[in-house]
Amino acid sequence: MTEDSAPPAVSPRPREPITFYEEVGGHDTFVRLVDTFYAGVAEDEVLRPMYPEEDLGPAAHRLTMFLEQYWGGPTTYSEQRGHPRLRMRHMPFHVDPDARDRWLGHMRHAVDELDLAPLHETTLWDYLQRAAFAMVNTFEGPAR
Ligand code: HEM
């Protein structure tokens, strides 16, 4: 083997593919998203009473962990909460189209505030919309 055809002394390691979580800015981005979202929920006359705890902090933390895990970040959500089973976990709540649209309205505002690149923004928003539509568990009027 001549010197020219010899492999490089240090062969480059194939790089780990970068996750969506990392691409959009990691933990800080998800914290900002969820904090802005919950600031909206705190003022929402339909959504706010659905949250059993007085302090929205723990609920915000659960949503942050879930979204981080979904997008390829740390798997803390499952370590602490087990399998997400989100539809099942929402069954105790009256998630009708009005609640869904309110949830999405606050989330839309929170996504806008992140000022992401268009592809990232569309990817995130498509997912949130699909997930919110899938969470609806009643079409009956408010039994609140
Ligand atoms: C469509 C309207 C929705 C409403 C009204 C709603 C409402 C709620 C409520 C009242 C809780 C309980 C608060 C808590 O203790 O954590 C909750 C929990 C949660 N929600 Fe939603 N939610 C909606 C959609 C979604 C969507 C689309 C996602 C995911 C993308 C999501 C993710 C979660 C997570 C991860 C939890 C915590 C589950 C746990 O580990 O206990 N929610 N939601």
CSV table of N, CA and C and ligand atoms in Angstrom, one decimal:
chain,number,residue,atom,x,y,z
A,1,MET,N,0.8,-1.2,0.0
A,1,MET,CA,0.0,0.0,0.0
A,1,MET,C,0.9,1.2,0.0
A,2,THR,N,0.6,2.1,-1.0
A,2,THR,CA,1.5,3.3,-1.0
A,2,THR,C,0.9,4.3,0.0
A,3,GLU,N,1.8,5.3,0.3
A,3,GLU,CA,1.4,6.3,1.3
A,3,GLU,C,0.0,7.0,0.9
A,4,ASP,N,-0.1,7.2,-0.5
A,4,ASP,CA,-1.3,7.9,-1.0
A,4,ASP,C,-2.6,7.2,-0.7
A,5,SER,N,-2.6,5.9,-0.7
A,5,SER,CA,-3.8,5.2,-0.6
A,5,SER,C,-4.1,4.7,0.9
A,6,ALA,N,-3.1,5.0,1.7
A,6,ALA,CA,-3.3,4.6,3.1
A,6,ALA,C,-4.5,5.4,3.8
A,7,PRO,N,-5.2,4.7,4.6
A,7,PRO,CA,-6.4,5.4,5.2
A,7,PRO,C,-5.8,6.4,6.2
A,8,PRO,N,-6.6,7.4,6.5
A,8,PRO,CA,-6.1,8.5,7.4
A,8,PRO,C,-5.8,7.8,8.8
A,9,ALA,N,-4.8,8.3,9.4
A,9,ALA,CA,-4.4,7.8,10.7
A,9,ALA,C,-5.6,7.8,11.7
A,10,VAL,N,-6.3,8.9,11.7
A,10,VAL,CA,-7.5,9.0,12.6
A,10,VAL,C,-8.7,9.0,11.7
A,11,SER,N,-9.4,7.8,11.6
A,11,SER,CA,-10.6,7.8,10.8
A,11,SER,C,-11.8,8.6,11.5
A,12,PRO,N,-12.4,9.4,10.7
A,12,PRO,CA,-13.5,10.2,11.3
A,12,PRO,C,-14.6,9.3,11.8
A,13,ARG,N,-15.1,9.6,13.0
A,13,ARG,CA,-16.2,8.8,13.5
A,13,ARG,C,-17.5,9.3,12.9
A,14,PRO,N,-18.4,8.4,12.4
A,14,PRO,CA,-19.7,8.9,11.9
A,14,PRO,C,-20.4,9.7,13.0
A,15,ARG,N,-20.9,10.8,12.6
A,15,ARG,CA,-21.5,11.7,13.6
A,15,ARG,C,-22.9,11.3,13.9
A,16,GLU,N,-23.3,11.4,15.1
A,16,GLU,CA,-24.7,11.1,15.6
A,16,GLU,C,-25.6,12.1,14.8
A,17,PRO,N,-26.7,11.6,14.3
A,17,PRO,CA,-27.6,12.6,13.7
A,17,PRO,C,-28.1,13.6,14.7
A,18,ILE,N,-28.2,14.8,14.4
A,18,ILE,CA,-28.7,15.8,15.3
A,18,ILE,C,-30.2,15.7,15.4
A,19,THR,N,-30.7,15.8,16.6
A,19,THR,CA,-32.1,15.6,16.9
A,19,THR,C,-32.8,17.0,16.6
A,20,PHE,N,-34.1,16.9,16.4
A,20,PHE,CA,-35.0,18.1,16.3
A,20,PHE,C,-34.8,18.9,17.6
A,21,TYR,N,-34.8,18.1,18.8
A,21,TYR,CA,-34.6,18.8,20.1
A,21,TYR,C,-33.4,19.7,20.1
A,22,GLU,N,-32.3,19.2,19.6
A,22,GLU,CA,-31.1,20.0,19.6
A,22,GLU,C,-31.2,21.1,18.5
A,23,GLU,N,-31.8,20.8,17.4
A,23,GLU,CA,-31.8,21.8,16.3
A,23,GLU,C,-32.6,23.0,16.7
A,24,VAL,N,-33.6,22.9,17.5
A,24,VAL,CA,-34.4,24.1,17.9
A,24,VAL,C,-33.9,24.8,19.1
A,25,GLY,N,-32.8,24.2,19.7
A,25,GLY,CA,-32.2,24.9,20.9
A,25,GLY,C,-32.3,24.2,22.2
A,26,GLY,N,-32.7,22.9,22.2
A,26,GLY,CA,-32.7,22.1,23.4
A,26,GLY,C,-33.6,22.6,24.5
A,27,HIS,N,-33.2,22.3,25.7
A,27,HIS,CA,-34.0,22.5,26.9
A,27,HIS,C,-34.6,23.9,27.0
A,28,ASP,N,-33.8,24.9,26.8
A,28,ASP,CA,-34.2,26.3,26.9
A,28,ASP,C,-35.4,26.6,26.1
A,29,THR,N,-35.4,26.1,24.8
A,29,THR,CA,-36.5,26.3,23.9
A,29,THR,C,-37.8,25.7,24.4
A,30,PHE,N,-37.7,24.5,24.9
A,30,PHE,CA,-38.9,23.8,25.4
A,30,PHE,C,-39.5,24.4,26.6
A,31,VAL,N,-38.6,24.9,27.5
A,31,VAL,CA,-39.0,25.6,28.7
A,31,VAL,C,-39.8,26.9,28.3
A,32,ARG,N,-39.2,27.6,27.3
A,32,ARG,CA,-39.8,28.9,26.9
A,32,ARG,C,-41.2,28.6,26.3
A,33,LEU,N,-41.2,27.6,25.4
A,33,LEU,CA,-42.5,27.2,24.8
A,33,LEU,C,-43.6,26.9,25.8
A,34,VAL,N,-43.3,26.1,26.8
A,34,VAL,CA,-44.3,25.6,27.8
A,34,VAL,C,-44.6,26.7,28.8
A,35,ASP,N,-43.6,27.5,29.1
A,35,ASP,CA,-43.9,28.6,30.0
A,35,ASP,C,-44.9,29.6,29.4
A,36,THR,N,-44.6,30.0,28.1
A,36,THR,CA,-45.5,30.9,27.5
A,36,THR,C,-46.9,30.3,27.3
A,37,PHE,N,-47.0,29.0,27.0
A,37,PHE,CA,-48.2,28.3,26.8
A,37,PHE,C,-49.0,28.4,28.2
A,38,TYR,N,-48.4,28.0,29.3
A,38,TYR,CA,-49.1,28.0,30.6
A,38,TYR,C,-49.5,29.4,31.1
A,39,ALA,N,-48.7,30.4,30.6
A,39,ALA,CA,-49.2,31.8,31.0
A,39,ALA,C,-50.5,32.0,30.4
A,40,GLY,N,-50.8,31.5,29.2
A,40,GLY,CA,-52.1,31.6,28.5
A,40,GLY,C,-53.1,30.8,29.2
A,41,VAL,N,-52.8,29.5,29.6
A,41,VAL,CA,-53.7,28.6,30.3
A,41,VAL,C,-54.2,29.3,31.6
A,42,ALA,N,-53.2,29.9,32.3
A,42,ALA,CA,-53.5,30.5,33.6
A,42,ALA,C,-54.6,31.5,33.5
A,43,GLU,N,-54.8,32.1,32.3
A,43,GLU,CA,-55.8,33.2,32.1
A,43,GLU,C,-57.1,32.7,31.5
A,44,ASP,N,-57.1,31.4,31.2
A,44,ASP,CA,-58.2,30.8,30.4
A,44,ASP,C,-59.3,30.3,31.3
A,45,GLU,N,-60.5,30.8,31.1
A,45,GLU,CA,-61.6,30.5,32.0
A,45,GLU,C,-62.1,29.1,31.9
A,46,VAL,N,-61.9,28.4,30.7
A,46,VAL,CA,-62.3,27.1,30.5
A,46,VAL,C,-61.2,26.1,30.9
A,47,LEU,N,-59.9,26.4,30.5
A,47,LEU,CA,-58.8,25.4,30.7
A,47,LEU,C,-58.3,25.5,32.2
A,48,ARG,N,-58.2,26.6,32.7
A,48,ARG,CA,-57.6,26.7,34.0
A,48,ARG,C,-58.3,25.9,35.1
A,49,PRO,N,-59.6,25.8,35.1
A,49,PRO,CA,-60.3,25.0,36.2
A,49,PRO,C,-60.0,23.5,35.9
A,50,MET,N,-59.6,23.1,34.8
A,50,MET,CA,-59.4,21.7,34.5
A,50,MET,C,-58.1,21.2,35.2
A,51,TYR,N,-57.2,22.0,35.5
A,51,TYR,CA,-56.0,21.6,36.2
A,51,TYR,C,-56.2,21.5,37.7
A,52,PRO,N,-56.0,20.3,38.2
A,52,PRO,CA,-56.4,20.1,39.6
A,52,PRO,C,-55.5,20.8,40.6
A,53,GLU,N,-54.2,21.0,40.2
A,53,GLU,CA,-53.3,21.6,41.2
A,53,GLU,C,-53.4,23.2,41.2
A,54,GLU,N,-53.3,23.8,42.3
A,54,GLU,CA,-53.3,25.2,42.4
A,54,GLU,C,-52.1,25.8,41.6
A,55,ASP,N,-51.0,25.2,41.8
A,55,ASP,CA,-49.8,25.6,41.1
A,55,ASP,C,-49.7,24.9,39.7
A,56,LEU,N,-49.6,25.7,38.7
A,56,LEU,CA,-49.4,25.1,37.3
A,56,LEU,C,-48.0,24.6,37.1
A,57,GLY,N,-47.1,24.9,37.9
A,57,GLY,CA,-45.7,24.5,37.7
A,57,GLY,C,-45.4,23.1,37.5
A,58,PRO,N,-46.0,22.2,38.3
A,58,PRO,CA,-45.8,20.7,38.1
A,58,PRO,C,-46.3,20.3,36.7
A,59,ALA,N,-47.5,20.8,36.3
A,59,ALA,CA,-48.1,20.4,35.0
A,59,ALA,C,-47.2,20.9,33.9
A,60,ALA,N,-46.7,22.1,34.1
A,60,ALA,CA,-45.8,22.6,33.0
A,60,ALA,C,-44.6,21.8,32.9
A,61,HIS,N,-44.1,21.3,34.0
A,61,HIS,CA,-42.9,20.5,34.0
A,61,HIS,C,-43.1,19.2,33.3
A,62,ARG,N,-44.3,18.6,33.5
A,62,ARG,CA,-44.6,17.3,32.9
A,62,ARG,C,-44.7,17.5,31.4
A,63,LEU,N,-45.4,18.6,30.9
A,63,LEU,CA,-45.5,18.8,29.5
A,63,LEU,C,-44.1,19.1,28.9
A,64,THR,N,-43.3,19.8,29.6
A,64,THR,CA,-41.9,20.1,29.1
A,64,THR,C,-41.2,18.8,28.9
A,65,MET,N,-41.2,18.0,29.9
A,65,MET,CA,-40.4,16.7,29.8
A,65,MET,C,-41.0,15.8,28.7
A,66,PHE,N,-42.3,15.8,28.5
A,66,PHE,CA,-42.9,15.0,27.5
A,66,PHE,C,-42.4,15.5,26.1
A,67,LEU,N,-42.5,16.8,25.9
A,67,LEU,CA,-42.2,17.3,24.5
A,67,LEU,C,-40.7,17.1,24.3
A,68,GLU,N,-39.9,17.3,25.3
A,68,GLU,CA,-38.4,17.1,25.1
A,68,GLU,C,-38.1,15.6,24.6
A,69,GLN,N,-38.8,14.7,25.3
A,69,GLN,CA,-38.6,13.3,25.0
A,69,GLN,C,-39.1,13.0,23.6
A,70,TYR,N,-40.3,13.5,23.3
A,70,TYR,CA,-40.9,13.2,22.0
A,70,TYR,C,-39.9,13.7,20.9
A,71,TRP,N,-39.3,14.8,21.0
A,71,TRP,CA,-38.4,15.4,20.0
A,71,TRP,C,-37.0,14.9,20.1
A,72,GLY,N,-36.7,13.9,20.9
A,72,GLY,CA,-35.3,13.3,20.8
A,72,GLY,C,-34.4,13.8,21.9
A,73,GLY,N,-35.0,14.5,22.9
A,73,GLY,CA,-34.2,15.0,24.1
A,73,GLY,C,-34.1,13.9,25.1
A,74,PRO,N,-33.8,14.3,26.4
A,74,PRO,CA,-33.7,13.4,27.5
A,74,PRO,C,-35.0,12.6,27.7
A,75,THR,N,-34.9,11.4,28.2
A,75,THR,CA,-36.1,10.5,28.4
A,75,THR,C,-36.6,10.6,29.8
A,76,THR,N,-36.4,11.7,30.4
A,76,THR,CA,-36.8,11.9,31.8
A,76,THR,C,-38.3,11.7,32.0
A,77,TYR,N,-39.1,12.1,31.0
A,77,TYR,CA,-40.6,11.9,31.2
A,77,TYR,C,-40.9,10.4,31.5
A,78,SER,N,-40.4,9.5,30.6
A,78,SER,CA,-40.8,8.1,30.8
A,78,SER,C,-40.1,7.5,32.1
A,79,GLU,N,-39.0,8.0,32.4
A,79,GLU,CA,-38.3,7.5,33.7
A,79,GLU,C,-39.2,7.9,34.9
A,80,GLN,N,-39.8,9.1,34.8
A,80,GLN,CA,-40.6,9.5,36.0
A,80,GLN,C,-42.1,9.1,35.9
A,81,ARG,N,-42.6,9.1,34.7
A,81,ARG,CA,-44.1,8.9,34.5
A,81,ARG,C,-44.5,7.6,33.9
A,82,GLY,N,-43.5,6.9,33.3
A,82,GLY,CA,-43.8,5.7,32.6
A,82,GLY,C,-44.3,6.0,31.2
A,83,HIS,N,-45.0,5.0,30.6
A,83,HIS,CA,-45.4,5.2,29.2
A,83,HIS,C,-46.4,6.4,29.1
A,84,PRO,N,-46.2,7.3,28.1
A,84,PRO,CA,-47.1,8.5,28.1
A,84,PRO,C,-48.6,8.2,28.1
A,85,ARG,N,-49.1,7.3,27.3
A,85,ARG,CA,-50.5,7.0,27.2
A,85,ARG,C,-51.4,8.3,27.4
A,86,LEU,N,-51.1,9.2,26.5
A,86,LEU,CA,-51.7,10.5,26.7
A,86,LEU,C,-53.2,10.6,26.5
A,87,ARG,N,-53.7,9.8,25.6
A,87,ARG,CA,-55.2,9.8,25.4
A,87,ARG,C,-55.8,9.3,26.7
A,88,MET,N,-55.3,8.3,27.3
A,88,MET,CA,-55.8,7.7,28.5
A,88,MET,C,-55.7,8.7,29.7
A,89,ARG,N,-54.6,9.4,29.7
A,89,ARG,CA,-54.4,10.3,30.8
A,89,ARG,C,-55.3,11.5,30.7
A,90,HIS,N,-55.8,11.8,29.5
A,90,HIS,CA,-56.7,12.9,29.4
A,90,HIS,C,-58.2,12.6,29.6
A,91,MET,N,-58.4,11.3,29.7
A,91,MET,CA,-59.8,10.9,29.8
A,91,MET,C,-60.6,11.5,31.0
A,92,PRO,N,-59.9,11.7,32.1
A,92,PRO,CA,-60.7,12.4,33.2
A,92,PRO,C,-61.1,13.8,32.9
A,93,PHE,N,-60.6,14.4,31.8
A,93,PHE,CA,-60.9,15.8,31.6
A,93,PHE,C,-61.8,15.9,30.4
A,94,HIS,N,-62.6,17.0,30.4
A,94,HIS,CA,-63.6,17.2,29.4
A,94,HIS,C,-62.9,17.9,28.2
A,95,VAL,N,-62.3,17.1,27.3
A,95,VAL,CA,-61.6,17.7,26.2
A,95,VAL,C,-62.5,17.7,25.0
A,96,ASP,N,-63.3,18.8,24.8
A,96,ASP,CA,-64.2,19.0,23.7
A,96,ASP,C,-63.5,19.9,22.6
A,97,PRO,N,-64.1,20.1,21.5
A,97,PRO,CA,-63.5,21.0,20.5
A,97,PRO,C,-63.1,22.4,21.0
A,98,ASP,N,-64.0,22.9,21.9
A,98,ASP,CA,-63.7,24.2,22.4
A,98,ASP,C,-62.4,24.2,23.2
A,99,ALA,N,-62.3,23.2,24.1
A,99,ALA,CA,-61.0,23.1,24.9
A,99,ALA,C,-59.8,22.9,24.0
A,100,ARG,N,-60.0,22.0,23.0
A,100,ARG,CA,-58.9,21.8,22.1
A,100,ARG,C,-58.5,23.1,21.4
A,101,ASP,N,-59.4,23.9,20.9
A,101,ASP,CA,-59.1,25.1,20.2
A,101,ASP,C,-58.5,26.1,21.1
A,102,ARG,N,-58.9,26.2,22.4
A,102,ARG,CA,-58.3,27.1,23.3
A,102,ARG,C,-56.8,26.6,23.6
A,103,TRP,N,-56.6,25.3,23.8
A,103,TRP,CA,-55.3,24.8,24.0
A,103,TRP,C,-54.4,25.1,22.8
A,104,LEU,N,-54.9,24.9,21.6
A,104,LEU,CA,-54.1,25.2,20.4
A,104,LEU,C,-53.9,26.7,20.3
A,105,GLY,N,-54.8,27.5,20.7
A,105,GLY,CA,-54.6,29.0,20.6
A,105,GLY,C,-53.5,29.5,21.5
A,106,HIS,N,-53.4,28.9,22.7
A,106,HIS,CA,-52.3,29.3,23.6
A,106,HIS,C,-51.0,28.7,23.0
A,107,MET,N,-51.0,27.5,22.5
A,107,MET,CA,-49.8,26.9,21.9
A,107,MET,C,-49.4,27.7,20.7
A,108,ARG,N,-50.3,28.1,19.9
A,108,ARG,CA,-49.9,28.9,18.7
A,108,ARG,C,-49.1,30.1,19.0
A,109,HIS,N,-49.7,30.8,20.0
A,109,HIS,CA,-49.0,32.0,20.5
A,109,HIS,C,-47.6,31.7,21.0
A,110,ALA,N,-47.5,30.6,21.8
A,110,ALA,CA,-46.2,30.2,22.4
A,110,ALA,C,-45.2,29.8,21.3
A,111,VAL,N,-45.7,29.1,20.2
A,111,VAL,CA,-44.8,28.7,19.1
A,111,VAL,C,-44.3,30.0,18.4
A,112,ASP,N,-45.2,30.9,18.2
A,112,ASP,CA,-44.8,32.2,17.5
A,112,ASP,C,-43.7,32.9,18.2
A,113,GLU,N,-43.9,32.9,19.6
A,113,GLU,CA,-42.9,33.6,20.4
A,113,GLU,C,-41.5,33.0,20.3
A,114,LEU,N,-41.4,31.7,19.9
A,114,LEU,CA,-40.1,31.1,19.7
A,114,LEU,C,-39.3,31.6,18.5
A,115,ASP,N,-40.0,32.1,17.5
A,115,ASP,CA,-39.4,32.6,16.3
A,115,ASP,C,-38.4,31.6,15.7
A,116,LEU,N,-38.9,30.4,15.5
A,116,LEU,CA,-38.1,29.3,14.9
A,116,LEU,C,-38.0,29.5,13.4
A,117,ALA,N,-37.1,28.8,12.8
A,117,ALA,CA,-36.9,28.7,11.3
A,117,ALA,C,-38.2,28.1,10.8
A,118,PRO,N,-38.7,28.5,9.6
A,118,PRO,CA,-40.0,28.0,9.1
A,118,PRO,C,-40.2,26.5,9.1
A,119,LEU,N,-39.2,25.8,8.7
A,119,LEU,CA,-39.3,24.3,8.7
A,119,LEU,C,-39.5,23.7,10.1
A,120,HIS,N,-38.8,24.3,11.0
A,120,HIS,CA,-38.9,23.8,12.4
A,120,HIS,C,-40.3,24.2,12.9
A,121,GLU,N,-40.7,25.4,12.6
A,121,GLU,CA,-42.0,25.9,13.1
A,121,GLU,C,-43.1,25.0,12.6
A,122,THR,N,-43.1,24.7,11.3
A,122,THR,CA,-44.1,23.9,10.7
A,122,THR,C,-44.1,22.5,11.2
A,123,THR,N,-43.0,21.9,11.4
A,123,THR,CA,-42.9,20.6,11.9
A,123,THR,C,-43.5,20.5,13.3
A,124,LEU,N,-43.1,21.4,14.2
A,124,LEU,CA,-43.6,21.4,15.5
A,124,LEU,C,-45.1,21.7,15.6
A,125,TRP,N,-45.6,22.6,14.8
A,125,TRP,CA,-47.0,23.0,14.8
A,125,TRP,C,-47.9,21.9,14.2
A,126,ASP,N,-47.4,21.2,13.2
A,126,ASP,CA,-48.2,20.1,12.6
A,126,ASP,C,-48.4,19.0,13.7
A,127,TYR,N,-47.3,18.7,14.4
A,127,TYR,CA,-47.4,17.7,15.4
A,127,TYR,C,-48.4,18.1,16.5
A,128,LEU,N,-48.3,19.4,17.0
A,128,LEU,CA,-49.1,19.8,18.1
A,128,LEU,C,-50.6,19.8,17.7
A,129,GLN,N,-50.9,20.2,16.4
A,129,GLN,CA,-52.3,20.2,16.0
A,129,GLN,C,-52.8,18.8,15.9
A,130,ARG,N,-52.0,17.9,15.4
A,130,ARG,CA,-52.5,16.5,15.3
A,130,ARG,C,-52.7,15.9,16.7
A,131,ALA,N,-51.8,16.2,17.6
A,131,ALA,CA,-51.9,15.6,18.9
A,131,ALA,C,-53.1,16.2,19.6
A,132,ALA,N,-53.4,17.5,19.4
A,132,ALA,CA,-54.5,18.1,20.1
A,132,ALA,C,-55.8,17.6,19.5
A,133,PHE,N,-55.9,17.4,18.2
A,133,PHE,CA,-57.1,16.8,17.7
A,133,PHE,C,-57.3,15.4,18.2
A,134,ALA,N,-56.3,14.6,18.4
A,134,ALA,CA,-56.4,13.3,18.8
A,134,ALA,C,-56.8,13.2,20.3
A,135,MET,N,-56.6,14.3,21.0
A,135,MET,CA,-56.9,14.3,22.5
A,135,MET,C,-58.4,14.5,22.8
A,136,VAL,N,-59.1,15.0,21.8
A,136,VAL,CA,-60.5,15.2,22.0
A,136,VAL,C,-61.2,13.9,22.4
A,137,ASN,N,-62.0,14.0,23.5
A,137,ASN,CA,-62.6,12.8,24.0
A,137,ASN,C,-64.1,12.9,24.2
A,138,THR,N,-64.7,14.1,23.8
A,138,THR,CA,-66.1,14.3,23.9
A,138,THR,C,-66.5,15.4,22.9
A,139,PHE,N,-67.7,15.2,22.3
A,139,PHE,CA,-68.3,16.2,21.5
A,139,PHE,C,-69.5,16.8,22.2
A,140,GLU,N,-69.7,16.4,23.4
A,140,GLU,CA,-70.9,16.9,24.1
A,140,GLU,C,-70.6,18.3,24.7
A,141,GLY,N,-71.6,19.0,24.9
A,141,GLY,CA,-71.5,20.4,25.4
A,141,GLY,C,-70.8,20.4,26.8
A,142,PRO,N,-70.4,21.5,27.3
A,142,PRO,CA,-69.7,21.6,28.5
A,142,PRO,C,-70.5,21.1,29.7
A,143,ALA,N,-70.0,20.1,30.4
A,143,ALA,CA,-70.6,19.6,31.6
A,143,ALA,C,-69.8,20.1,32.8
A,144,ARG,N,-69.4,21.4,32.6
A,144,ARG,CA,-68.4,21.9,33.6
A,144,ARG,C,-69.1,22.4,34.9
B,1,HEM,C1,-56.5,19.3,23.4
B,1,HEM,C2,-56.5,20.0,24.6
B,1,HEM,C3,-55.8,19.6,25.8
B,1,HEM,C4,-56.3,19.8,27.1
B,1,HEM,C5,-57.6,20.5,27.5
B,1,HEM,C6,-55.3,19.2,28.0
B,1,HEM,C7,-55.5,19.3,29.4
B,1,HEM,C8,-54.6,18.6,30.3
B,1,HEM,C9,-54.8,18.5,31.7
B,1,HEM,C10,-56.0,19.2,32.4
B,1,HEM,C11,-53.8,17.8,32.2
B,1,HEM,C12,-53.6,17.5,33.7
B,1,HEM,C13,-52.5,18.4,34.3
B,1,HEM,C14,-51.4,17.6,34.9
B,1,HEM,O1,-51.5,17.3,36.0
B,1,HEM,O2,-50.4,17.4,34.2
B,1,HEM,C15,-53.0,17.4,31.1
B,1,HEM,C16,-51.8,16.7,31.3
B,1,HEM,C17,-50.9,16.5,30.2
B,1,HEM,N1,-51.1,16.9,28.9
B,1,HEM,FE1,-52.7,17.7,28.1
B,1,HEM,N2,-54.3,18.7,27.3
B,1,HEM,C18,-54.6,18.8,26.0
B,1,HEM,C19,-53.8,18.4,25.0
B,1,HEM,C20,-52.5,17.9,25.1
B,1,HEM,C21,-51.6,17.6,24.0
B,1,HEM,C22,-51.9,17.9,22.5
B,1,HEM,C23,-50.5,17.1,24.6
B,1,HEM,C24,-49.2,16.6,23.9
B,1,HEM,C25,-48.7,17.1,22.8
B,1,HEM,C26,-50.7,17.1,26.0
B,1,HEM,C27,-49.7,16.7,26.9
B,1,HEM,C28,-50.0,16.5,28.2
B,1,HEM,C29,-49.0,15.8,29.2
B,1,HEM,C30,-47.7,15.3,28.8
B,1,HEM,C31,-49.6,15.8,30.4
B,1,HEM,C32,-49.1,15.2,31.7
B,1,HEM,C33,-49.4,13.7,31.7
B,1,HEM,C34,-48.9,13.0,32.9
B,1,HEM,O3,-47.7,12.6,32.9
B,1,HEM,O4,-49.6,12.9,33.9
B,1,HEM,N3,-51.9,17.6,26.3
B,1,HEM,N4,-53.5,17.9,30.0
